[in-house]
Short mmCIF file of C-alpha atoms in Angstrom, two decimals:
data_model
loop_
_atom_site.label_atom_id
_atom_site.label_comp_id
_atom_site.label_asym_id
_atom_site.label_seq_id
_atom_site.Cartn_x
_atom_site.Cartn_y
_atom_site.Cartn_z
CA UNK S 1197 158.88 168.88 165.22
CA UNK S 1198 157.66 166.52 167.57
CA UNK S 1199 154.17 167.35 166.95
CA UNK S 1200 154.43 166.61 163.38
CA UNK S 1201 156.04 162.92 164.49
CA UNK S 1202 152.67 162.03 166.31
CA UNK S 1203 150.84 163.47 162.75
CA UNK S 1204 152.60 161.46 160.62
CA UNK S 1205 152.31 158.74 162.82
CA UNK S 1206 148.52 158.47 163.20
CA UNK S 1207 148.16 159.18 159.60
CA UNK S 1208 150.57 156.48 158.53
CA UNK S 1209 148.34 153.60 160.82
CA UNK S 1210 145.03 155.03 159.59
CA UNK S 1211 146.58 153.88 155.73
CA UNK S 1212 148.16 150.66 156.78
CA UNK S 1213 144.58 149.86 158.72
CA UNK S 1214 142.35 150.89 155.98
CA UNK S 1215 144.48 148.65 153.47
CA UNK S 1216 144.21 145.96 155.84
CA UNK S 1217 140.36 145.82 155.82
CA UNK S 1218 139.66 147.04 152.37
CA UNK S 1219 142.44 144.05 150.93
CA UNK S 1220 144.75 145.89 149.20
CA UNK S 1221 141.92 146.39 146.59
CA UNK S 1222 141.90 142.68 145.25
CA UNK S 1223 138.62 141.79 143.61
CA UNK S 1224 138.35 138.25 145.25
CA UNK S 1225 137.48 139.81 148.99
CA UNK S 1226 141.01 140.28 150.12
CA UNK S 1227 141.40 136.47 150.75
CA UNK S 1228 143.42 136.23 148.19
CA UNK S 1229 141.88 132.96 147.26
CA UNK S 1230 141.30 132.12 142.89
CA UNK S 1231 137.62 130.83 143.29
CA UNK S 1232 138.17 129.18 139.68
CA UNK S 1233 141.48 127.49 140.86
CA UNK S 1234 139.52 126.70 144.35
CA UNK S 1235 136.85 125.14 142.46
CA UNK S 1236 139.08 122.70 139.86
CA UNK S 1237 141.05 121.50 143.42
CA UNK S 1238 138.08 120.53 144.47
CA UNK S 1239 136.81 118.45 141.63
CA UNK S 1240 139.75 116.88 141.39
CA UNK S 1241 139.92 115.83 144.93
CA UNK S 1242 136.29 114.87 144.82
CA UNK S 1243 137.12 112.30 142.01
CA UNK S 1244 139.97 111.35 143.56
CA UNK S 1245 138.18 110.56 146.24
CA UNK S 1246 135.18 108.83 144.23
CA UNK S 1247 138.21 105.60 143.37
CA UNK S 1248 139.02 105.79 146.81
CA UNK S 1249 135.68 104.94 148.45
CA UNK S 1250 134.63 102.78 145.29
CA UNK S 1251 138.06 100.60 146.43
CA UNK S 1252 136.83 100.48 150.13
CA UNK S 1253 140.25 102.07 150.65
CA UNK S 1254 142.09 99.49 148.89
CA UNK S 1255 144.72 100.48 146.15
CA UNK S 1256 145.03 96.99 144.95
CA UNK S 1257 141.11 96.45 144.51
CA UNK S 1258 140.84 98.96 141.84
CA UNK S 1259 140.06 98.03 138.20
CA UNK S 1260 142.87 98.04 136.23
CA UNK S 1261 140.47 100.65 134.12
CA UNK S 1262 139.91 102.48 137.64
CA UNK S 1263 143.78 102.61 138.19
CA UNK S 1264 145.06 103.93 134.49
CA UNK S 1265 142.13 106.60 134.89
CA UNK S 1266 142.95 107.63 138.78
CA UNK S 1267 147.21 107.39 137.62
CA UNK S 1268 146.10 109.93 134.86
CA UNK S 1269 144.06 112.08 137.54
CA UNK S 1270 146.92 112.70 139.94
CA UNK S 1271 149.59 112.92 137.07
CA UNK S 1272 151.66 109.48 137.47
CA UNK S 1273 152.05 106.44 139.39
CA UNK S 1274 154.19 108.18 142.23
CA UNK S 1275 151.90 110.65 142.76
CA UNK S 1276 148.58 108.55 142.34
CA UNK S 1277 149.97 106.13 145.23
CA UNK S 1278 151.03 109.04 147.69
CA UNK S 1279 147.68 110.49 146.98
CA UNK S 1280 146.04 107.09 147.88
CA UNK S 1281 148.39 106.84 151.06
CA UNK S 1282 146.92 110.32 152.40
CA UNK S 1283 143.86 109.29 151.69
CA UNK S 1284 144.04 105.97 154.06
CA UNK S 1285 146.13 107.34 156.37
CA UNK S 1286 146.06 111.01 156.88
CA UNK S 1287 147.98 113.85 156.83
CA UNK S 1288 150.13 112.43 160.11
CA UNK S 1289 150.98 109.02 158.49
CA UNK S 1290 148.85 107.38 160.77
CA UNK S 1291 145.74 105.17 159.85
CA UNK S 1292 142.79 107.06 161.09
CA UNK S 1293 141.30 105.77 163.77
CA UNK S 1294 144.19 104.89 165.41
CA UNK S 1295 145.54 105.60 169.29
CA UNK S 1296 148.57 108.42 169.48
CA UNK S 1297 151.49 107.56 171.31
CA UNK S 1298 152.10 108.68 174.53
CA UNK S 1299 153.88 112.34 174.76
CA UNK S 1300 158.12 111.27 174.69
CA UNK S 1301 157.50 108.01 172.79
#
């Protein structure tokens, strides 16, 4: 009985490996990534970032033309000025270029 233990064993980690480097059988690679989904992301965060540079990084120096059409990109006022905020500041809150506190401050 043992014997067929160890069989069953080996056979069961040859699947669970194979699956793991063929990907389950997805047609994108296994990533599990939509390239057409990946692609729109990026265009909007391209444009998005287009009204940030033409701003110098400045929410209040945008057009008021410039504003209603980057408030329209990111889907409302709230979410336009976070946007901006991550944009000038980074994913830590911090301004780029900035010095990090000291470790326990």
């Amino acid at each position: 009985m043992n014997h067929i233990n160890h069989k069953f064993v080996s056979l069961l980690c040859l699947v669970v490996a194979g699956a793991t480097l063929v990907g389950c059988g997805s047609s994108d690679g296994g990533s599990g990534v939509d390239k057409k989904a990946q692609d729109e992301k990026l265009s909007l965060v391209t444009n998005m970032r287009t009204y940030f540079d033409k701003a110098g990084g400045d929410y209040a120096k945008l057009s008021d033309a410039d504003k209603a059409a980057f408030v329209k990109l990111c889907g409302g006022e709230a979410k336009a000025e976070a946007n901006w905020k991550l944009m000038k500041e980074g994913p830590g809150g911090a301004p780029r270029g900035s010095a990090v506190p000291p470790a326990g401050n």
